[in-house]
Amino acid sequence: MKRIFYTAVLSIFVLAMSSCVDAPAPFGVVPTKDQVEWQKNEYTMFVHFGPNTFTGVEWGSGQEKAEIFNPTALDCGQWASVAKAAGMKGIILTAKHHDGFCLWPNPVSSHTVAQSAWKDGKGDVLKELSEACREYDLGFGIYISPWDRNDPHYGTDEYNDVFVQTLEHALGSYGHVFEQWFDRACGEGPNGRKQVYDWPLFNSTVHKMQPDAVIFSDYGPGCRWVGNESGKAGRTCWSTINVNEDFTGPKQSRKDLNEGIKGGNTWAAAETDVSIRPGWFWKESENSKVKSLQHLLKIYYESVGRNSLLLLNVPADTRGLIHEVDSLRLMELRAALDEIFAKDLTEGAKVEADNVRGDSRRFKAQNLLDKDYDKYWAADDDVTKTSFVVKLPEARTFNRVQLQEYIPLGQRVSAFSIDALDEDGSWHPIARETTIGYKRIVHVPATTTTAVRVNIEESEACPVLNGFALFMDNIYESFEMSNVPSGEVKPASESLITDMGEVTPIRGFVYAPKVNGEGGVIVDYQVEVSDDGKSWTPISSVLTFDNIVNNPISQEKIFSSYIETRFLKLIPHRVMDTTSNAAEESETYGVSVFGCVQ
């Protein structure tokens, strides 16, 4: 009996010693609790809505009459029900876009819903949406552009104070806000007013009004732009970047925005904003151009699956509803994701690691399969290269491997590989990647095996992982977006001339860059017309294709009245390289479509 007693005491003592092993110290900059909870959302909805919905443009001029905003059946409850059914965790609304029109009765603006025809000027979209989000248990977020093409104070010292009052009213009147969205847009162009924004003041105002809100912008401080609007985070994607203390710079290259910076001084994980349609605002002509299920799955894998949050824009139409085409596609995506990720093929598996921190059960490798977010496997402090093996109960087939780092302690892994066990007992490689972060979903060939090995090849500090899973995706197939040219291909720096064959009344033209802006895009341009192709008459000043660098899609330009001409010439005044890291000006570009709307 005495021997049994001593054995029990010894076992308890060893267990107690094991539980006393210290957790890894945080590495580098780490996220706040709010940033961690923000990334757990994974997938949220953007809603672009405003006067542009009724005019069919992407960037309004600010001179649109307020009465043009008049949705016939606005129902924010419908938006929220669609978002909830789609699996989204929040909605961010364009409460004020660049045109300056406010979707709530902003007391420091005379360009708001209070001046519109909608509900006789007594409506408030922010109020209706915030209430709908609470009803459906969704986060409520606000987009407010600092650029204002209507406010007379814009371009003066007084404007920053006006903008602060705008923020205070929007953020202080509608309950909890989970994300404040700033896109840092600044106009008006080479000859117009341009504002010097007081970003420290703007950010401090948000923190004062909504202490828990994550602030989005190119520089953070809460999260950063992914560097494109095509829905693609980098295969390497760090959650850290380098910025100065007031978050006004330095200017980030698109590469750094897309991939982050290893060892950066600020935690600002990437947010991937992309539209379900070619444009950001609803257009009837785009009802047939809603992204396919395959395309949306690709976006999901290249955003959520690459350590980024997916913010998918689903614009409201002129009724004030999410269009049925968009809603149906979202339900198809939800059904596909549910099917793909319904069954974790590691069920019943055992995990063994080369190294366990202090040989402690608290940090055991089996924690990788535990669904408790705060349980994790960790290695000793001096171990930055190690591996673990997941032994399956029987041979199973998968083509997706999901890994997660415990980001409250920082992002660490910079290179890893995955092997599968062959029937002869040897290992063969099936994937090699770089970063993991909050979540990484690795595409691998369809693989049947009884064991999977993950090799942490490089880590900035001891690896700390809290998730591993295997899935089989029978739905998604890789695809390339078609690029079928329908017109003459020329460098974008050259003038583009269309010959109608005879003098014809035309109402406008369509300019379309090559797919994804390959080769570059025309940004600023001028239009001239001619009856003989020799003598040309300007019919416009220097104009701009709005947002075309970030979203290089076809843009239709309509004249104020019909013009009779045989030749129409588009003269580039400024061209930009959309594929370079910083979108610097360049001289060689491609154009695939240039036609006329008759």
JSON list of N, CA and C in Angstrom, two decimals, residues 413-436:
[
{"chain": "A", "resi": 413, "resn": "VAL", "atom": "N", "xyz": [6.13, 31.68, -38.03]},
{"chain": "A", "resi": 413, "resn": "VAL", "atom": "CA", "xyz": [6.61, 30.75, -39.06]},
{"chain": "A", "resi": 413, "resn": "VAL", "atom": "C", "xyz": [6.85, 31.49, -40.37]},
{"chain": "A", "resi": 414, "resn": "SER", "atom": "N", "xyz": [8.04, 31.28, -40.96]},
{"chain": "A", "resi": 414, "resn": "SER", "atom": "CA", "xyz": [8.36, 31.92, -42.23]},
{"chain": "A", "resi": 414, "resn": "SER", "atom": "C", "xyz": [8.61, 30.91, -43.36]},
{"chain": "A", "resi": 415, "resn": "ALA", "atom": "N", "xyz": [8.66, 29.62, -43.03]},
{"chain": "A", "resi": 415, "resn": "ALA", "atom": "CA", "xyz": [8.79, 28.59, -44.07]},
{"chain": "A", "resi": 415, "resn": "ALA", "atom": "C", "xyz": [8.37, 27.25, -43.48]},
{"chain": "A", "resi": 416, "resn": "PHE", "atom": "N", "xyz": [7.57, 26.51, -44.24]},
{"chain": "A", "resi": 416, "resn": "PHE", "atom": "CA", "xyz": [7.18, 25.17, -43.81]},
{"chain": "A", "resi": 416, "resn": "PHE", "atom": "C", "xyz": [6.91, 24.30, -45.03]},
{"chain": "A", "resi": 417, "resn": "SER", "atom": "N", "xyz": [6.94, 23.00, -44.81]},
{"chain": "A", "resi": 417, "resn": "SER", "atom": "CA", "xyz": [6.63, 22.05, -45.89]},
{"chain": "A", "resi": 417, "resn": "SER", "atom": "C", "xyz": [5.75, 20.95, -45.33]},
{"chain": "A", "resi": 418, "resn": "ILE", "atom": "N", "xyz": [5.08, 20.24, -46.22]},
{"chain": "A", "resi": 418, "resn": "ILE", "atom": "CA", "xyz": [4.16, 19.18, -45.83]},
{"chain": "A", "resi": 418, "resn": "ILE", "atom": "C", "xyz": [4.52, 17.92, -46.59]},
{"chain": "A", "resi": 419, "resn": "ASP", "atom": "N", "xyz": [4.60, 16.79, -45.88]},
{"chain": "A", "resi": 419, "resn": "ASP", "atom": "CA", "xyz": [4.90, 15.49, -46.48]},
{"chain": "A", "resi": 419, "resn": "ASP", "atom": "C", "xyz": [3.75, 14.52, -46.20]},
{"chain": "A", "resi": 420, "resn": "ALA", "atom": "N", "xyz": [3.60, 13.53, -47.07]},
{"chain": "A", "resi": 420, "resn": "ALA", "atom": "CA", "xyz": [2.64, 12.45, -46.87]},
{"chain": "A", "resi": 420, "resn": "ALA", "atom": "C", "xyz": [3.39, 11.12, -46.81]},
{"chain": "A", "resi": 421, "resn": "LEU", "atom": "N", "xyz": [2.88, 10.19, -46.02]},
{"chain": "A", "resi": 421, "resn": "LEU", "atom": "CA", "xyz": [3.53, 8.89, -45.85]},
{"chain": "A", "resi": 421, "resn": "LEU", "atom": "C", "xyz": [3.09, 7.94, -46.95]},
{"chain": "A", "resi": 422, "resn": "ASP", "atom": "N", "xyz": [4.08, 7.35, -47.65]},
{"chain": "A", "resi": 422, "resn": "ASP", "atom": "CA", "xyz": [3.80, 6.35, -48.68]},
{"chain": "A", "resi": 422, "resn": "ASP", "atom": "C", "xyz": [3.56, 4.98, -48.05]},
{"chain": "A", "resi": 423, "resn": "GLU", "atom": "N", "xyz": [3.02, 4.07, -48.85]},
{"chain": "A", "resi": 423, "resn": "GLU", "atom": "CA", "xyz": [2.76, 2.72, -48.36]},
{"chain": "A", "resi": 423, "resn": "GLU", "atom": "C", "xyz": [4.03, 2.00, -47.95]},
{"chain": "A", "resi": 424, "resn": "ASP", "atom": "N", "xyz": [5.17, 2.37, -48.57]},
{"chain": "A", "resi": 424, "resn": "ASP", "atom": "CA", "xyz": [6.43, 1.71, -48.22]},
{"chain": "A", "resi": 424, "resn": "ASP", "atom": "C", "xyz": [7.10, 2.34, -47.00]},
{"chain": "A", "resi": 425, "resn": "GLY", "atom": "N", "xyz": [6.43, 3.28, -46.36]},
{"chain": "A", "resi": 425, "resn": "GLY", "atom": "CA", "xyz": [6.98, 3.89, -45.16]},
{"chain": "A", "resi": 425, "resn": "GLY", "atom": "C", "xyz": [7.86, 5.10, -45.39]},
{"chain": "A", "resi": 426, "resn": "SER", "atom": "N", "xyz": [8.01, 5.53, -46.64]},
{"chain": "A", "resi": 426, "resn": "SER", "atom": "CA", "xyz": [8.81, 6.72, -46.94]},
{"chain": "A", "resi": 426, "resn": "SER", "atom": "C", "xyz": [7.90, 7.94, -47.04]},
{"chain": "A", "resi": 427, "resn": "TRP", "atom": "N", "xyz": [8.50, 9.12, -46.85]},
{"chain": "A", "resi": 427, "resn": "TRP", "atom": "CA", "xyz": [7.76, 10.37, -46.93]},
{"chain": "A", "resi": 427, "resn": "TRP", "atom": "C", "xyz": [7.99, 11.03, -48.29]},
{"chain": "A", "resi": 428, "resn": "HIS", "atom": "N", "xyz": [6.93, 11.60, -48.86]},
{"chain": "A", "resi": 428, "resn": "HIS", "atom": "CA", "xyz": [7.12, 12.36, -50.09]},
{"chain": "A", "resi": 428, "resn": "HIS", "atom": "C", "xyz": [6.46, 13.73, -49.92]},
{"chain": "A", "resi": 429, "resn": "PRO", "atom": "N", "xyz": [7.12, 14.79, -50.45]},
{"chain": "A", "resi": 429, "resn": "PRO", "atom": "CA", "xyz": [6.61, 16.16, -50.26]},
{"chain": "A", "resi": 429, "resn": "PRO", "atom": "C", "xyz": [5.36, 16.41, -51.09]},
{"chain": "A", "resi": 430, "resn": "ILE", "atom": "N", "xyz": [4.40, 17.16, -50.51]},
{"chain": "A", "resi": 430, "resn": "ILE", "atom": "CA", "xyz": [3.19, 17.53, -51.24]},
{"chain": "A", "resi": 430, "resn": "ILE", "atom": "C", "xyz": [2.98, 19.04, -51.26]},
{"chain": "A", "resi": 431, "resn": "ALA", "atom": "N", "xyz": [3.75, 19.79, -50.46]},
{"chain": "A", "resi": 431, "resn": "ALA", "atom": "CA", "xyz": [3.60, 21.25, -50.48]},
{"chain": "A", "resi": 431, "resn": "ALA", "atom": "C", "xyz": [4.79, 21.90, -49.78]},
{"chain": "A", "resi": 432, "resn": "ARG", "atom": "N", "xyz": [5.10, 23.11, -50.21]},
{"chain": "A", "resi": 432, "resn": "ARG", "atom": "CA", "xyz": [6.10, 23.94, -49.54]},
{"chain": "A", "resi": 432, "resn": "ARG", "atom": "C", "xyz": [5.63, 25.39, -49.61]},
{"chain": "A", "resi": 433, "resn": "GLU", "atom": "N", "xyz": [5.51, 26.05, -48.45]},
{"chain": "A", "resi": 433, "resn": "GLU", "atom": "CA", "xyz": [5.00, 27.41, -48.40]},
{"chain": "A", "resi": 433, "resn": "GLU", "atom": "C", "xyz": [5.83, 28.23, -47.42]},
{"chain": "A", "resi": 434, "resn": "THR", "atom": "N", "xyz": [5.41, 29.47, -47.21]},
{"chain": "A", "resi": 434, "resn": "THR", "atom": "CA", "xyz": [6.17, 30.38, -46.34]},
{"chain": "A", "resi": 434, "resn": "THR", "atom": "C", "xyz": [5.40, 30.65, -45.04]},
{"chain": "A", "resi": 435, "resn": "THR", "atom": "N", "xyz": [4.53, 31.65, -45.04]},
{"chain": "A", "resi": 435, "resn": "THR", "atom": "CA", "xyz": [3.87, 32.07, -43.81]},
{"chain": "A", "resi": 435, "resn": "THR", "atom": "C", "xyz": [2.60, 31.27, -43.51]},
{"chain": "A", "resi": 436, "resn": "ILE", "atom": "N", "xyz": [2.19, 31.32, -42.24]},
{"chain": "A", "resi": 436, "resn": "ILE", "atom": "CA", "xyz": [0.93, 30.70, -41.81]},
{"chain": "A", "resi": 436, "resn": "ILE", "atom": "C", "xyz": [-0.01, 31.79, -41.30]}
]
